mmCIF file of C-alpha atoms and ligand atoms in Angstrom:
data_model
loop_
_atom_site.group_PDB
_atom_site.id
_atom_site.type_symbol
_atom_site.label_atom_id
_atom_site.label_comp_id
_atom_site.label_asym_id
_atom_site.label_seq_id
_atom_site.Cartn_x
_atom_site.Cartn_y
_atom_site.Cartn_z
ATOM 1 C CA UNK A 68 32.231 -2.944 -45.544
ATOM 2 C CA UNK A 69 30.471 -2.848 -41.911
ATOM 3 C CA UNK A 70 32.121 -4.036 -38.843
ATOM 4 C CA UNK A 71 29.172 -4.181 -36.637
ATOM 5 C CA UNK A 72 31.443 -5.667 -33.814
ATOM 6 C CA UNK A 73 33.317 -4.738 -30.786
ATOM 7 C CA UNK A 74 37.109 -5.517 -31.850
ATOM 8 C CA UNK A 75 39.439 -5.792 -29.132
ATOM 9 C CA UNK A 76 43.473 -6.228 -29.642
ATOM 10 C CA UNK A 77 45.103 -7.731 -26.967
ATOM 11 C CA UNK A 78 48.984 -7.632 -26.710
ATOM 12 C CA UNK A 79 52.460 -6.466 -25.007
ATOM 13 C CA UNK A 80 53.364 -2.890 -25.335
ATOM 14 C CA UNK A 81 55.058 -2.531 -28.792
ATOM 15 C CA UNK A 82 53.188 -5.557 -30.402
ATOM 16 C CA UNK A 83 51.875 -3.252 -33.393
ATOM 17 C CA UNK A 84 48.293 -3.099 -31.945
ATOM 18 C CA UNK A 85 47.986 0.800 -32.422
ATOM 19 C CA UNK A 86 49.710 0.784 -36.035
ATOM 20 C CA UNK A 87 47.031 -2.196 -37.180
ATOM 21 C CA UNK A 88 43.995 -0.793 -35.339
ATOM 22 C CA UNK A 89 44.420 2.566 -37.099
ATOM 23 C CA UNK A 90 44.471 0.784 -40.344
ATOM 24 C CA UNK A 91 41.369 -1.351 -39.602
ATOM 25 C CA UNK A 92 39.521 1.772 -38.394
ATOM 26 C CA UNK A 93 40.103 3.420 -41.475
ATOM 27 C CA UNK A 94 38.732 0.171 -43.514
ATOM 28 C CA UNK A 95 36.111 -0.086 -41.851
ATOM 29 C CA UNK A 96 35.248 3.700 -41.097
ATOM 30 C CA UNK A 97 34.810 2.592 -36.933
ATOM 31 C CA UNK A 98 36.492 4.850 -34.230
ATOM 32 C CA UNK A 99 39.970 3.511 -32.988
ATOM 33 C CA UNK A 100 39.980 3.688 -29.297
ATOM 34 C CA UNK A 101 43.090 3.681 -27.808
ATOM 35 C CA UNK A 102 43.019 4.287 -24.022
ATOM 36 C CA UNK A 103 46.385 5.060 -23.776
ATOM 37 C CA UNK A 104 46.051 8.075 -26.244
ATOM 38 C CA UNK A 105 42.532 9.055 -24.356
ATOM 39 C CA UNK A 106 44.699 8.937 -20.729
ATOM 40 C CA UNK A 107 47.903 10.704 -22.834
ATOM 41 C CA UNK A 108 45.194 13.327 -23.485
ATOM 42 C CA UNK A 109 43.708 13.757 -20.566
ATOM 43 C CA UNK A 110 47.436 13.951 -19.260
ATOM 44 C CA UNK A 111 48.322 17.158 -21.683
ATOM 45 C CA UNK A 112 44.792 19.009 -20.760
ATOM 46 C CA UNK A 113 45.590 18.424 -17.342
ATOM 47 C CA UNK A 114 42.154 17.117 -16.541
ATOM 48 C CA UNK A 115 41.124 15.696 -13.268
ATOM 49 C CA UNK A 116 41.532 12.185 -14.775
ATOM 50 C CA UNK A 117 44.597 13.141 -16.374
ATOM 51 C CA UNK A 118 46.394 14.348 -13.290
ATOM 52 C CA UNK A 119 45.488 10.849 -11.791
ATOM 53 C CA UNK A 120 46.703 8.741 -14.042
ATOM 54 C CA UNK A 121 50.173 10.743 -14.787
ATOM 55 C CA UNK A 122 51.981 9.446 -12.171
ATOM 56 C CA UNK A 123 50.915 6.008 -12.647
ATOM 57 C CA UNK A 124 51.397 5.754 -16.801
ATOM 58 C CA UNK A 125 55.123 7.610 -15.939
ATOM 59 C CA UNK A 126 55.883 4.692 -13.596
ATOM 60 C CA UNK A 127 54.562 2.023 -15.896
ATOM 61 C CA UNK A 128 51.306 0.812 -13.525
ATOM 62 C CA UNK A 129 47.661 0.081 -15.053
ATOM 63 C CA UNK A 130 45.390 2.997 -14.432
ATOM 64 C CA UNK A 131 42.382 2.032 -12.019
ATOM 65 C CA UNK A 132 39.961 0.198 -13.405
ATOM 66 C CA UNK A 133 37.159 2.422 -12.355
ATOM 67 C CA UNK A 134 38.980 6.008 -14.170
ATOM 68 C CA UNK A 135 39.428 4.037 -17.033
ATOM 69 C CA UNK A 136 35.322 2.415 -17.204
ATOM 70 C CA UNK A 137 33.943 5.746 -16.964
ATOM 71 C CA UNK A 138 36.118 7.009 -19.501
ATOM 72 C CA UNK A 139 35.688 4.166 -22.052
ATOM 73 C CA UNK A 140 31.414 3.999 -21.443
ATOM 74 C CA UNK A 141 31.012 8.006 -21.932
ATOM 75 C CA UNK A 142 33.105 7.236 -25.364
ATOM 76 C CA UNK A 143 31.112 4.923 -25.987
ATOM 77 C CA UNK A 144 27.920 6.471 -25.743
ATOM 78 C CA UNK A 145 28.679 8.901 -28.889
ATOM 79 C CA UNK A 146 26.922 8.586 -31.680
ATOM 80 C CA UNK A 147 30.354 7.326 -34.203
ATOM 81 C CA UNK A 148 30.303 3.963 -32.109
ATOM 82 C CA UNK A 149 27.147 2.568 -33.267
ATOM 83 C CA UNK A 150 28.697 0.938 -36.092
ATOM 84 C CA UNK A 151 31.253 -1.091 -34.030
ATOM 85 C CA UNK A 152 34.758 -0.107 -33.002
ATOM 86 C CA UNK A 153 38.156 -1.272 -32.539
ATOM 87 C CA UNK A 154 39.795 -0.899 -28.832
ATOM 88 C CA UNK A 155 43.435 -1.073 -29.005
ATOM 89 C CA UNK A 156 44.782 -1.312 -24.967
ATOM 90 C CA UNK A 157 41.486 -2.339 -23.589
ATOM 91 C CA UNK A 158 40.272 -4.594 -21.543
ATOM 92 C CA UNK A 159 43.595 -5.068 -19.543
ATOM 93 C CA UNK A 160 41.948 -6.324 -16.681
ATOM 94 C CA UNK A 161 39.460 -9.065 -15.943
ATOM 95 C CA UNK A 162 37.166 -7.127 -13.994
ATOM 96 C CA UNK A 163 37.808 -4.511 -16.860
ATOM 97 C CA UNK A 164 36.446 -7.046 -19.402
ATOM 98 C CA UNK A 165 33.319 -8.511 -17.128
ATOM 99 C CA UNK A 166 32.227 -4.720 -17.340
ATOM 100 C CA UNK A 167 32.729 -4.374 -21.177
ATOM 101 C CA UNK A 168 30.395 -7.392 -21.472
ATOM 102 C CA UNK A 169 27.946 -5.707 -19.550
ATOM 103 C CA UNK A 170 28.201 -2.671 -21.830
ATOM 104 C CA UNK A 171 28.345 -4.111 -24.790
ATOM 105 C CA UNK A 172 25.355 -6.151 -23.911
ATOM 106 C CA UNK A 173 23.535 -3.202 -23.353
ATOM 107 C CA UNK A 174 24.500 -1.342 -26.456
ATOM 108 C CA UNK A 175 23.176 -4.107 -28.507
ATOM 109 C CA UNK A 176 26.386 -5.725 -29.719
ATOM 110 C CA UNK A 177 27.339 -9.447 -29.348
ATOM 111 C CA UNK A 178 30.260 -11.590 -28.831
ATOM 112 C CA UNK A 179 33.419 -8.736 -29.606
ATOM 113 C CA UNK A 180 35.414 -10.684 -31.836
ATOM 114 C CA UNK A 181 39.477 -10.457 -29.963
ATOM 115 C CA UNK A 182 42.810 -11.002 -31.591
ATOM 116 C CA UNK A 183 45.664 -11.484 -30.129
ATOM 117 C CA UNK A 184 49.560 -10.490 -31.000
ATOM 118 C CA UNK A 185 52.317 -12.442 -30.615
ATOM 119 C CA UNK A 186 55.403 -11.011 -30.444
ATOM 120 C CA UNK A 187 58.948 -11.747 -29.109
ATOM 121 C CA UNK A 188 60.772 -10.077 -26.196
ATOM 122 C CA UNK A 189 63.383 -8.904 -27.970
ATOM 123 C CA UNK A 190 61.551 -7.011 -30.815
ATOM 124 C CA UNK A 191 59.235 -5.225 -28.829
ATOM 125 C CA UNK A 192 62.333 -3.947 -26.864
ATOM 126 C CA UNK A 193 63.069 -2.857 -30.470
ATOM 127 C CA UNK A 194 59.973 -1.613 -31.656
ATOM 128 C CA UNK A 195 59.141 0.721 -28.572
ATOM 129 C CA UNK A 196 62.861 2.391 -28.730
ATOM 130 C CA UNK A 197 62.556 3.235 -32.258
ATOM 131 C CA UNK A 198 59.066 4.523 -31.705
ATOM 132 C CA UNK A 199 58.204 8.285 -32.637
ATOM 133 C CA UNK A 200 54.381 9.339 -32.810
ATOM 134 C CA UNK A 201 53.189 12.384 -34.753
ATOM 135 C CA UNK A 202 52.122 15.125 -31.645
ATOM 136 C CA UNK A 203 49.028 16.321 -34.186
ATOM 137 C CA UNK A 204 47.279 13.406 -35.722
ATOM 138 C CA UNK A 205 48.931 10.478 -33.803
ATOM 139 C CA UNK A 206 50.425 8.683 -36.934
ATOM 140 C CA UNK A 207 53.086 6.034 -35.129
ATOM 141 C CA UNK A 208 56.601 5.927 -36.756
ATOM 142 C CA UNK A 209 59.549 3.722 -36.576
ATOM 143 C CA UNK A 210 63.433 4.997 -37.416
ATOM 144 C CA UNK A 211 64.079 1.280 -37.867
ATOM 145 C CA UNK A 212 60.911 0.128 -40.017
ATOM 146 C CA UNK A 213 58.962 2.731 -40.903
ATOM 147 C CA UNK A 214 60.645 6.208 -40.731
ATOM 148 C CA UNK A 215 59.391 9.516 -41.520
ATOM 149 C CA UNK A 216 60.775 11.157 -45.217
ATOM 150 C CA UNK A 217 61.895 14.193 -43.305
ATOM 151 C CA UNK A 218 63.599 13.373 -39.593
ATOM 152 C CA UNK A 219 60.968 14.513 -36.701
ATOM 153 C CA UNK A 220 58.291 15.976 -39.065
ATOM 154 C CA UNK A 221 54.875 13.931 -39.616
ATOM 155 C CA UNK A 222 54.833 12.907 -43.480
ATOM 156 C CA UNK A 223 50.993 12.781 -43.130
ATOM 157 C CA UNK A 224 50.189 16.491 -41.430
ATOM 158 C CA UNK A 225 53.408 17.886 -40.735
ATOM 159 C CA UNK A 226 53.084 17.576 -37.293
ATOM 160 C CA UNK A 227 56.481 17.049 -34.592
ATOM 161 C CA UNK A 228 57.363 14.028 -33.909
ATOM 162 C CA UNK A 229 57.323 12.861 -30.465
ATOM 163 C CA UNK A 230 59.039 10.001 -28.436
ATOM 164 C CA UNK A 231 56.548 8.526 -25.213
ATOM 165 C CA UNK A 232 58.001 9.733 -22.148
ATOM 166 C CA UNK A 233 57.089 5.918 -21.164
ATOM 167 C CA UNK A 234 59.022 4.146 -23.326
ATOM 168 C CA UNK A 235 62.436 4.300 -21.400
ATOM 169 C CA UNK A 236 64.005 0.988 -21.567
ATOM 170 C CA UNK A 237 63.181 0.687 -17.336
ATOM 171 C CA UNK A 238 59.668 2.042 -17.901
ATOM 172 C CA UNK A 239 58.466 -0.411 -20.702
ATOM 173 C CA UNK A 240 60.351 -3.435 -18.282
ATOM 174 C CA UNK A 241 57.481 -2.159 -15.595
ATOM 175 C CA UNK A 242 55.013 -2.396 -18.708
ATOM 176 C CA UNK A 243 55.538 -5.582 -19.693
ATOM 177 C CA UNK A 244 55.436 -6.681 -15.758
ATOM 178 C CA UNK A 245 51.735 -5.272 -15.496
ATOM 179 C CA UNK A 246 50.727 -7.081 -18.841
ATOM 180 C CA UNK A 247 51.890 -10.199 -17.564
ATOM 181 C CA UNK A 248 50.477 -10.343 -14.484
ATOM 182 C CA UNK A 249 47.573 -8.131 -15.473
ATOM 183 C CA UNK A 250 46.848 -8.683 -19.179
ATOM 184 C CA UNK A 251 47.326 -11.855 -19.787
ATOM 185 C CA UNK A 252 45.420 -13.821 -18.297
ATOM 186 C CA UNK A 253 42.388 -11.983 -20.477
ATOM 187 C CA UNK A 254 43.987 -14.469 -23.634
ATOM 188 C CA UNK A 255 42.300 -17.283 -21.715
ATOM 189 C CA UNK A 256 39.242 -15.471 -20.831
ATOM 190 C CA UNK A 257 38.457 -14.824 -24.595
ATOM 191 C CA UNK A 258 39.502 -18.541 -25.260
ATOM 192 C CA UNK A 259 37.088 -19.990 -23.178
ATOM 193 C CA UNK A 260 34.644 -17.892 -24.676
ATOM 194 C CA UNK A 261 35.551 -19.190 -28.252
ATOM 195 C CA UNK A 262 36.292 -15.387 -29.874
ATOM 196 C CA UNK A 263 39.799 -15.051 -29.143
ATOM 197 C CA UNK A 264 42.264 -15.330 -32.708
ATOM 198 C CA UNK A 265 45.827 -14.934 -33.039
ATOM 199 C CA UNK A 266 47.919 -13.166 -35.063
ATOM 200 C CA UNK A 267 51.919 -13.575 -35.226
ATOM 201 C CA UNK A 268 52.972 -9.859 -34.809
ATOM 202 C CA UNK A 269 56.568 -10.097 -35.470
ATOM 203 C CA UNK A 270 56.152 -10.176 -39.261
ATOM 204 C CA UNK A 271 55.971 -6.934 -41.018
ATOM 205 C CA UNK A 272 53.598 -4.538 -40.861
ATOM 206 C CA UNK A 273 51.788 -5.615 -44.268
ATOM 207 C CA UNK A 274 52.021 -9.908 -43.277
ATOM 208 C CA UNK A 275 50.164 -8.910 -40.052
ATOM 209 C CA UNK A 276 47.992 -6.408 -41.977
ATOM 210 C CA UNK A 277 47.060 -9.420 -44.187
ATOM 211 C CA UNK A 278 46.736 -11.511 -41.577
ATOM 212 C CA UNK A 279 44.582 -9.497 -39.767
ATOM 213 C CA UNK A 280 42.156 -8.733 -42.453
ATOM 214 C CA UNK A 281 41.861 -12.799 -43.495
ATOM 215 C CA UNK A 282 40.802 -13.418 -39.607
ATOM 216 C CA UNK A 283 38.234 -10.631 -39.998
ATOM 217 C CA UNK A 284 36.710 -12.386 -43.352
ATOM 218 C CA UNK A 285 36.426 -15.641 -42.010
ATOM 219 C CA UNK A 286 34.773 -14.077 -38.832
ATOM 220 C CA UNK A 287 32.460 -12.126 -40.792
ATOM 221 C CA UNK A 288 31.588 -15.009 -43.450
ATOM 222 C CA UNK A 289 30.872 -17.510 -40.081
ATOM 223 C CA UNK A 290 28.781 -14.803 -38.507
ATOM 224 C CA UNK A 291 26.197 -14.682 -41.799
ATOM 225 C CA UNK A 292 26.254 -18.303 -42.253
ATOM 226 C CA UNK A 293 25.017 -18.407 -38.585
ATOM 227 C CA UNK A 294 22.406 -15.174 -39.118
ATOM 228 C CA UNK A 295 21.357 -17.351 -42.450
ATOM 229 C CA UNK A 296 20.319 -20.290 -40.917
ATOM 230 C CA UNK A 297 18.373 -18.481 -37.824
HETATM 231 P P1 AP5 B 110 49.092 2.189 -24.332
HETATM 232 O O1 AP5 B 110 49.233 3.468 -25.009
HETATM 233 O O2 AP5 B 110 47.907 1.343 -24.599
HETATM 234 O O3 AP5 B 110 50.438 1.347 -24.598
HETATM 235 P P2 AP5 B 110 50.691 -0.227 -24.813
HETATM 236 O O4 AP5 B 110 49.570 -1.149 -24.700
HETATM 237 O O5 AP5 B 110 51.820 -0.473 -23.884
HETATM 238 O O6 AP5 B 110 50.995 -0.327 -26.296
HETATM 239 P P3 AP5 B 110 51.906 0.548 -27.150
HETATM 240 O O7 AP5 B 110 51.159 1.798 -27.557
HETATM 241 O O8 AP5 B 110 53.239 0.749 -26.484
HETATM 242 O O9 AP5 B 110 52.207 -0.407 -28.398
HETATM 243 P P4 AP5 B 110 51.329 -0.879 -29.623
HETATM 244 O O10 AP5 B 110 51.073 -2.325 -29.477
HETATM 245 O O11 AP5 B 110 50.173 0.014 -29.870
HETATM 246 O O12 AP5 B 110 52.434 -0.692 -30.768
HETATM 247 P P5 AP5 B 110 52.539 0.387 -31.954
HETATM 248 O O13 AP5 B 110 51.546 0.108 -33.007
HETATM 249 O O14 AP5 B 110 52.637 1.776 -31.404
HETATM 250 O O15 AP5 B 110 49.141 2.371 -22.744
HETATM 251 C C1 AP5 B 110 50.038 3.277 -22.125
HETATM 252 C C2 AP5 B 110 49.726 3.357 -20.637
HETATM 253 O O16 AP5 B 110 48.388 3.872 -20.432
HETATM 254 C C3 AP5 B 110 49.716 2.011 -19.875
HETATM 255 O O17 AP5 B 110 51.026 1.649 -19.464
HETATM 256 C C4 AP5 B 110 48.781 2.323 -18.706
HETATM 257 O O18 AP5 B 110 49.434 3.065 -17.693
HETATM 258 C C5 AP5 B 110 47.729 3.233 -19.333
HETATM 259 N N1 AP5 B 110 46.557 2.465 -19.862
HETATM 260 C C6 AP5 B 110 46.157 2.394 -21.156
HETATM 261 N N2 AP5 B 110 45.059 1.625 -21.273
HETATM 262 C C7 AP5 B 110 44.751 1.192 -20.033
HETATM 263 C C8 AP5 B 110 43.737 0.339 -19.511
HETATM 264 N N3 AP5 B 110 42.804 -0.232 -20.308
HETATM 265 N N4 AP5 B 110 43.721 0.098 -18.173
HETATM 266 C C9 AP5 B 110 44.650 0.659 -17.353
HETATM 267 N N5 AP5 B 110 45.648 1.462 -17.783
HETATM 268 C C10 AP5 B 110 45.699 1.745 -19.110
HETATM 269 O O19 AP5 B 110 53.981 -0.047 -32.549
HETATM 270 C C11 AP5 B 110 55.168 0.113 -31.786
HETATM 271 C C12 AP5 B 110 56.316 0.490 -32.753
HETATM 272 O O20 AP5 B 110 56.575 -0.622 -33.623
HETATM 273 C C13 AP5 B 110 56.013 1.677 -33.673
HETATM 274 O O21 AP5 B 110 57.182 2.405 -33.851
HETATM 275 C C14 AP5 B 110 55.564 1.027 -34.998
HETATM 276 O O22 AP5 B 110 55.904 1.833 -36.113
HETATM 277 C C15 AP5 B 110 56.374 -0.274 -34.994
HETATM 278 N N6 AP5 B 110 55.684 -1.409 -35.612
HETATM 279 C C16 AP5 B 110 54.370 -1.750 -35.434
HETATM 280 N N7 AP5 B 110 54.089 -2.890 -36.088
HETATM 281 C C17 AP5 B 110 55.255 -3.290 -36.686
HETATM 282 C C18 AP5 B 110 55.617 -4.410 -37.498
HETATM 283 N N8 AP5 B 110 54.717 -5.348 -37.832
HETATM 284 N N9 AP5 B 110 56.897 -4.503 -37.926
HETATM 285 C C19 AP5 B 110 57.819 -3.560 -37.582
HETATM 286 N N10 AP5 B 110 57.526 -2.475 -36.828
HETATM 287 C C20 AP5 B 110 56.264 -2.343 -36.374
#
């Protein structure tokens, strides 16, 4: 199966968008970009970028548009992406979107295809406490809904389990405050430009999974009806 597309998950911290985009990544055989775990990594080598944004991801803030563009067009540019990719976290911002247009333009893709998750207040409270993320390969577990066999020990590599030092109850408040006001807004954006889907997040992991994978079927079957009657 190709992807071809740019695939862009739009939702409130918690909302599942890293645990589906791995799995569609995987499907598909696309990168996942996640530009939360390319600022977390920046953070732990201590890079330039990373000692920038540190302060700002520990206080709950966006990251300036222009550290994160740079980062996301040099990722870009590698070779993997040329079969489409899925950005989980990105755009947050409008002028963070106009540029991705511009990009993707000039990469050769079209219209990204954008999806996004609905969830309730109260379970992403949920969700993001019971969060623990494998410190090797970045496999996301839940101690509520989708713990580890062995307490603190990745079931996939072995790695340690990690909590985000930004998922304090006060911290993901201040996260949730930037999406609103920052994030958004985007959901209207991609609406007006007729690719914006939604999925109902709450459900399990496998519903949305399901979900997820019947919006990308009907997207791909409308795409070659259009290509078939160029
Ligand atoms: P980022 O890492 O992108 O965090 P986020 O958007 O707040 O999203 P999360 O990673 O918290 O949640 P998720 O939706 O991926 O949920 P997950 O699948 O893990 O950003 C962090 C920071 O980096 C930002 O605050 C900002 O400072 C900076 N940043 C990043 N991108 C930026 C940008 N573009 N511009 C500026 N700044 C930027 O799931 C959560 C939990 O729920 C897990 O435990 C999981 O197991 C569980 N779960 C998932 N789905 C389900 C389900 N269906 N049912 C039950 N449990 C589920």
């Amino acid at each position: 199966m190709a992807l071809k597309r740019a695939l862009i998950f739009l939702g409130p911290p918690g909302a599942g968008k890293g645990t589906q985009a791995k799995r569609i990544a995987q499907r598909y055989q696309v990168p996942h970009l996640s530009t939360g775990d390319m600022l977390r990594e920046a953070v732990a080598r201590g890079t330039e970028l990373g000692k920038l944004a540190k302060p700002i991801m520990d206080r709950g803030d966006l990251v300036p548009d222009d550290l994160v563009l740079g980062m996301v067009e040099e990722r870009l540019a590698q070779p993997d992406c040329a079969g489409g990719f899925v950005f989980d976290g990105f755009p947050r911002t409008l002028p963070q979107a106009e540029m991705l247009e511009a990009i993707l333009d000039r990469l050769g893709f079209g219209k990204p295809l954008v999806i996004d998750f609905h969830v309730d207040e109260e379970t992403l409270f949920r969700r993001v406490a019971g969060r623990w993320t494998c410190s090797v390969g970045g496999e996301i577990y839940n101690v509520y809904e989708a713990p580890p066999k062995a307490v603190g020990i990745c079931d996939r590599d072995g790695g340690k389990l990690i909590q985000r030092a930004d998922d304090r109850p006060e911290i993901v408040k201040e996260r949730l405050r930037a999406y609103e006001q920052q994030t958004r807004p985007l959901a209207d954006y991609y609406q007006r430009q007729g690719v914006l889907e939604t999925v109902e997040a709450s459900k399990s992991v496998e519903q949305v999974s399901a979900a997820l994978t019947a919006i990308l079927e009907r997207s791909q079957r409308q795409e070659q009806g259009r290509d078939g009657h160029l």
